Amino acid sequence: MCSAGRRMAAPVLGALLLLLGAAAGGGREVWMRFNPGWNGSSVNVLHVRAAGRSDALHYVWSSIGAPAVLLLATSRPDSALRIDWDRLLSERPDGAVGIEPAGSVMHAAAIVFTRLFEYSEADASQRIFYPTYDLSEFSWDSINRTMNHTALTAELRGVPISDPSGSFSNGSLAFRVTAYGSGGRDGALPGLLHTANSSKVEFVLSGLAPRGNASRFVLEVAAVEESGAASRLRSVRSIDDEFTPTVFETLSLLTESRINGSALSFLQWKATAYGSQHPTRGDGIHCQAGELRAASGTQPRAAIVRAYFGDGAGGTYSVSSINVSFGGAGGRSYQERRFLSWSALLGFGLPPEDAFSPLIISIVVTALGAPLLLLLLGAAVLLCARRRRYSEYEPIN
């Protein structure tokens, strides 16, 4: 979309979000396609299309370069993804990915998972960093083998092309994708609340041999925003931990309009990760986010991003990044089981917010209302008793 088109589209973003809200209420028709328009399986492009009554959302996942997802919101339910495969697989993929009709794109963004850091703490003041795992230099299995068209799930699993330490000899790194056609809540922890305008990604580290005695891991996440938008990190705390016990913080990486501040897209997660494939409360691993920082002039090494946005980092689009770290003091949570999973929700518009369920409301009302009712009853009994005592005497004339 040209810059003039973006300026014209900006005033109607609010209307677009209303449409997205209406479509989420009525559900969406969702389907997945692997490498659309190409018969090869040596690379991964997963297209998830979620069509509503008056719009369509497109999630384009790819592991050509760093694993990334392109988020495209359109005003046409019949909008379609266009891929020029020859250009996409070339050294200059600019313009290889687009949406038809082109004018239907109302918002575009991308999330890129760039690097995995590992370090250990000899003491409180000394950290030992090990060579970084650059996710653009991983070899990825075919996502087509894991696609489940009924459950709307798929998994992107990879290992480093070069692994001198042998840490990945029995391990792997994966991104598990889940699409939604309606609203609801995940049954497994952390019990993320989702809408039809969102999808879930789960980062899984399994079997990786730590290079330190008390290794901690940090995942670097980059956000790509159009020139008319900006990213912001938001933290929301609540006393309600009904669905995620002992976790009271939810973080969101929001992409907002520079014109009116409205939320356009988001990446949202609870401040926890887990050290088990079937997590319980005791498997929680502390998760925290670093400061959001601008990556001026830096372009993520993800072909799908360049294929849509072009080579205009710092001009037609901007990039910001954040580090998400896992593990408490000593970081031994991963060391014990060699398993780590972290779930996040990504989508369009405002991220969903938890509210007290009817069960919690009824418990609170009962807990607060019962003492108040007893107090009122006690006051009424005392008042009646006092009136009876004075009524035994005849008035003196």
XYZ file of C-alpha atoms in Angstrom:
397
model
C 0.000 0.000 0.000
C 1.431 3.414 -0.938
C 1.910 6.146 1.653
C -1.059 8.116 0.288
C -3.224 5.043 0.605
C -2.115 4.597 4.202
C -3.044 8.207 5.009
C -6.474 7.694 3.477
C -6.962 4.441 5.363
C -6.043 5.876 8.759
C -9.337 7.706 9.447
C -11.376 4.539 8.868
C -9.345 2.285 11.126
C -11.849 2.847 13.908
C -14.644 1.627 11.660
C -12.531 -1.382 10.726
C -12.100 -2.315 14.351
C -15.860 -2.137 14.847
C -16.248 -4.533 11.946
C -13.696 -6.852 13.479
C -15.588 -6.766 16.762
C -18.859 -7.609 15.043
C -17.255 -10.466 13.122
C -15.691 -11.846 16.284
C -19.100 -11.963 17.919
C -20.525 -14.002 15.058
C -17.464 -16.179 14.487
C -15.230 -16.630 11.461
C -14.662 -19.243 8.819
C -11.043 -20.342 9.203
C -8.831 -22.510 7.027
C -5.118 -23.228 6.645
C -3.003 -23.725 3.533
C 0.594 -24.873 3.234
C 2.772 -23.148 0.612
C -0.225 -21.842 -1.395
C 0.470 -21.828 -5.124
C 3.634 -23.916 -4.882
C 4.147 -27.691 -4.781
C 7.524 -27.701 -3.019
C 8.012 -28.553 0.657
C 11.601 -27.420 1.209
C 10.415 -24.152 2.795
C 7.525 -23.234 5.059
C 4.753 -20.735 4.390
C 1.532 -21.288 6.321
C -1.441 -19.143 5.365
C -4.261 -18.888 7.902
C -7.334 -17.063 6.615
C -10.169 -16.067 8.969
C -13.117 -14.640 7.040
C -16.013 -12.796 8.637
C -19.191 -11.389 7.138
C -17.576 -8.137 6.002
C -13.808 -8.560 6.428
C -10.998 -11.104 6.491
C -7.871 -11.551 8.571
C -4.715 -13.126 7.185
C -1.885 -14.661 9.220
C 1.100 -15.639 7.070
C 3.677 -17.724 8.955
C 7.070 -18.444 7.450
C 10.463 -19.877 8.390
C 12.309 -18.477 5.361
C 14.917 -16.701 7.416
C 13.826 -16.034 10.990
C 10.404 -17.462 11.917
C 7.806 -14.715 11.532
C 4.116 -14.035 11.097
C 2.630 -11.354 8.874
C -0.645 -9.872 10.186
C -2.979 -8.424 7.552
C -6.471 -7.076 8.244
C -8.625 -6.473 5.167
C -12.028 -4.936 4.551
C -13.064 -7.632 2.074
C -14.216 -11.139 3.069
C -13.084 -12.385 -0.357
C -9.555 -10.940 -0.114
C -6.848 -13.382 -1.184
C -3.119 -13.851 -0.568
C -0.796 -13.432 -3.552
C 2.727 -14.942 -3.549
C 5.350 -14.644 -6.269
C 7.409 -17.693 -5.335
C 10.319 -17.017 -7.673
C 10.777 -13.600 -6.119
C 10.139 -14.774 -2.554
C 12.924 -17.361 -2.790
C 15.358 -14.941 -4.397
C 17.883 -12.701 -2.661
C 15.569 -9.709 -3.127
C 12.034 -10.796 -2.176
C 10.601 -7.229 -2.114
C 7.018 -7.220 -3.397
C 6.689 -11.018 -3.480
C 3.735 -11.065 -1.072
C 0.543 -9.043 -1.302
C -3.223 -9.096 -0.945
C -5.765 -8.951 -3.740
C -7.470 -6.540 -4.071
C -4.570 -4.399 -2.861
C -6.758 -1.541 -1.626
C -8.531 -3.825 0.848
C -5.608 -3.938 3.307
C -6.455 -1.743 6.281
C -3.646 -2.701 8.638
C -0.408 -4.624 8.281
C 2.113 -5.639 10.943
C 4.526 -8.469 11.657
C 6.022 -10.337 14.596
C 9.485 -11.882 14.154
C 11.219 -14.267 16.563
C 14.832 -13.338 15.959
C 17.248 -14.774 18.531
C 17.505 -16.995 21.597
C 20.020 -15.973 24.260
C 21.445 -18.210 26.966
C 23.366 -17.075 30.019
C 24.176 -18.208 33.529
C 24.773 -16.210 36.683
C 27.921 -16.992 38.619
C 26.657 -14.553 41.265
C 24.272 -11.619 41.497
C 26.698 -9.305 39.694
C 28.231 -11.579 37.050
C 26.540 -13.075 34.012
C 28.178 -15.459 31.571
C 26.698 -15.277 28.071
C 27.045 -18.131 25.620
C 27.017 -17.862 21.806
C 23.604 -16.663 20.621
C 21.216 -18.884 18.710
C 20.234 -16.907 15.589
C 16.848 -18.315 14.558
C 17.395 -17.246 10.943
C 20.141 -19.864 10.820
C 17.964 -22.813 11.828
C 16.827 -25.781 9.756
C 13.063 -26.233 10.020
C 10.946 -29.358 9.515
C 8.050 -29.190 7.093
C 5.075 -27.679 8.857
C 2.824 -29.657 6.519
C 3.484 -32.824 8.566
C 1.945 -31.319 11.689
C -1.063 -29.457 10.260
C -4.423 -30.411 11.738
C -7.196 -28.835 9.680
C -9.855 -29.832 12.200
C -8.141 -28.495 15.314
C -6.605 -25.610 13.297
C -3.131 -26.282 14.660
C 0.360 -26.636 13.189
C 3.921 -26.793 14.504
C 7.128 -25.291 13.198
C 10.074 -27.262 14.641
C 13.771 -26.604 14.037
C 17.384 -27.024 15.110
C 20.500 -24.935 14.355
C 22.215 -25.603 11.033
C 25.502 -25.474 12.928
C 25.622 -26.774 16.503
C 29.281 -26.966 17.649
C 28.341 -27.556 21.303
C 25.912 -30.365 20.464
C 23.293 -28.779 22.705
C 20.524 -29.586 20.231
C 21.593 -33.202 19.644
C 18.509 -34.401 21.558
C 16.546 -31.189 21.557
C 14.529 -28.822 19.416
C 12.909 -25.410 19.328
C 9.331 -25.090 18.102
C 6.507 -22.635 17.510
C 3.048 -24.151 17.812
C 0.291 -22.231 16.060
C -3.423 -22.373 16.893
C -6.102 -20.496 14.934
C -9.565 -19.632 16.260
C -12.905 -19.228 14.561
C -14.744 -18.031 17.676
C -14.142 -16.737 21.166
C -13.276 -18.885 24.161
C -10.565 -19.820 26.616
C -7.759 -22.372 26.388
C -8.217 -25.293 28.739
C -4.480 -25.685 29.434
C -2.481 -23.213 31.479
C -2.092 -20.275 31.262
C -5.734 -20.356 30.112
C -5.515 -17.484 27.633
C -8.784 -15.785 26.720
C -9.138 -15.452 22.947
C -11.512 -14.050 20.336
C -12.118 -14.791 16.674
C -9.776 -11.878 15.917
C -6.753 -13.675 17.384
C -4.468 -16.689 17.113
C -2.108 -18.340 19.582
C 1.581 -19.130 19.310
C 3.391 -21.329 21.804
C 7.180 -21.206 22.036
C 8.548 -24.603 23.109
C 12.109 -25.483 24.060
C 12.494 -29.232 24.572
C 15.521 -31.404 25.276
C 18.067 -28.609 24.743
C 21.184 -29.289 26.826
C 22.089 -26.127 28.776
C 25.645 -24.877 28.367
C 25.797 -23.669 31.977
C 25.013 -25.047 35.413
C 22.201 -22.553 35.934
C 21.271 -21.391 32.451
C 18.494 -18.933 31.760
C 16.987 -18.308 28.349
C 15.821 -15.091 26.703
C 13.743 -14.902 23.520
C 14.105 -11.770 21.399
C 10.895 -10.675 19.676
C 10.744 -7.958 17.004
C 7.620 -6.036 15.988
C 7.267 -4.408 12.574
C 4.935 -1.406 12.314
C 3.776 0.711 9.391
C 4.838 4.358 9.314
C 1.482 5.491 10.734
C 1.713 3.223 13.778
C 3.893 2.754 16.852
C 4.463 -0.022 19.379
C 3.953 0.228 23.121
C 4.430 -2.255 25.954
C 1.534 -2.372 28.401
C 1.354 -4.171 31.737
C -1.983 -4.836 33.447
C -2.170 -6.211 36.981
C -5.253 -7.778 38.521
C -6.174 -9.531 41.756
C -8.009 -12.155 39.694
C -5.893 -15.295 39.189
C -8.782 -17.716 38.736
C -7.564 -19.082 35.394
C -3.810 -18.654 35.965
C -3.117 -19.296 39.670
C -0.543 -17.023 41.336
C -0.070 -14.975 38.128
C -1.429 -11.441 38.414
C 0.201 -9.668 35.460
C -0.686 -9.637 31.759
C 1.604 -7.950 29.245
C 0.732 -6.704 25.773
C 2.904 -5.433 22.956
C 0.436 -3.070 21.273
C 0.633 -1.535 17.820
C -1.327 1.719 17.949
C -2.324 4.412 15.485
C -0.222 7.566 15.745
C -3.305 9.611 14.844
C -5.848 8.611 17.463
C -4.033 6.030 19.614
C -6.442 3.211 18.756
C -5.132 -0.350 19.064
C -4.507 -1.966 15.686
C -2.826 -5.268 16.557
C -1.189 -6.931 19.544
C 0.939 -9.664 21.067
C -0.318 -10.576 24.548
C 0.958 -12.984 27.205
C 0.757 -13.826 30.890
C 3.853 -13.284 33.021
C 4.560 -17.000 33.244
C 6.001 -19.943 31.346
C 5.825 -23.641 32.225
C 8.260 -26.508 32.626
C 5.977 -29.394 31.706
C 4.070 -30.590 28.652
C 0.969 -30.900 30.844
C 1.521 -27.984 33.214
C 0.086 -27.537 36.656
C 0.449 -24.633 39.036
C 3.699 -26.061 40.416
C 5.312 -26.093 36.965
C 5.284 -22.315 36.601
C 8.471 -20.526 35.511
C 8.725 -16.789 36.099
C 8.596 -14.752 32.914
C 9.468 -11.087 32.567
C 9.843 -8.585 29.731
C 12.656 -6.130 29.177
C 12.292 -2.597 27.872
C 10.853 -2.027 24.416
C 13.575 -0.532 22.248
C 13.619 0.923 18.762
C 15.742 -0.871 16.173
C 16.350 2.092 13.891
C 17.350 1.109 10.383
C 17.467 -2.575 11.321
C 15.604 -5.098 9.225
C 14.718 -8.523 10.668
C 16.154 -11.377 8.646
C 12.718 -12.711 7.735
C 11.901 -13.017 4.041
C 8.143 -12.750 4.561
C 8.568 -9.309 6.182
C 10.695 -7.913 3.405
C 8.440 -9.564 0.800
C 5.477 -7.496 1.998
C 6.959 -4.305 3.476
C 9.947 -3.979 1.157
C 13.404 -2.738 2.053
C 12.306 0.420 3.821
C 13.212 -0.028 7.476
C 13.071 3.353 9.178
C 11.061 4.853 6.295
C 7.892 3.068 5.220
C 7.986 0.952 8.353
C 9.794 0.762 11.690
C 11.055 -2.059 13.863
C 11.104 -2.387 17.647
C 12.191 -5.310 19.768
C 11.785 -6.721 23.249
C 13.411 -9.502 25.258
C 11.251 -12.032 27.093
C 13.230 -13.915 29.757
C 12.356 -17.151 31.519
C 13.448 -18.404 34.921
C 13.833 -17.169 38.460
C 16.974 -16.799 40.520
C 19.468 -19.403 39.346
C 17.227 -20.378 36.441
C 17.052 -24.011 37.539
C 13.447 -24.508 36.477
C 14.496 -25.466 32.947
C 17.555 -27.333 34.206
C 15.438 -29.892 36.045
C 13.129 -31.037 33.224
C 14.711 -29.517 30.121
C 11.349 -28.295 28.932
C 9.979 -24.783 28.555
C 6.742 -23.540 27.033
C 5.525 -19.950 26.721
C 2.182 -19.029 25.164
C 1.159 -15.726 23.609
C -1.884 -14.435 21.806
C -1.609 -12.322 18.672
C -4.358 -10.609 16.751
C -6.130 -7.432 15.733
C -7.803 -4.618 17.635
C -7.799 -4.523 21.422
C -6.438 -7.596 23.227
C -9.067 -9.462 25.243
C -9.213 -8.669 28.941
C -10.086 -11.067 31.742
C -13.068 -10.253 33.922
C -14.380 -11.835 37.093
C -16.445 -14.907 36.262
C -19.984 -15.367 37.668
C -18.566 -17.931 40.111
C -16.048 -15.457 41.541
C -18.661 -12.700 41.652
C -21.065 -14.945 43.566
C -18.317 -15.928 46.030
C -17.368 -12.282 46.606
C -20.999 -11.248 47.021
C -21.559 -14.081 49.475
C -18.377 -13.325 51.406
C -19.180 -9.619 51.679
C -22.950 -9.865 51.777
C -23.308 -12.492 54.522
C -21.586 -10.426 57.255
C -23.499 -7.331 56.188
C -26.791 -9.239 56.317
C -25.951 -10.601 59.771
C -25.092 -7.089 60.938
C -28.412 -5.721 59.688
C -30.333 -8.580 61.267
C -28.508 -8.075 64.572
C -29.300 -4.349 64.527
C -32.972 -5.091 63.793
C -33.175 -7.590 66.696
C -31.601 -5.095 69.126
C -33.965 -2.361 67.992
C -37.008 -4.591 68.463
C -35.801 -5.719 71.888
C -35.327 -2.109 73.006
C -38.819 -1.132 71.881
C -40.379 -4.069 73.732
C -38.608 -3.137 76.993
C -39.962 0.401 77.028
C -43.464 -0.654 75.984
C -44.014 -2.576 79.318
C -44.545 0.687 81.264
C -47.702 2.781 81.177
C -47.194 6.407 80.290
C -47.432 8.849 83.270
C -49.865 11.675 82.881
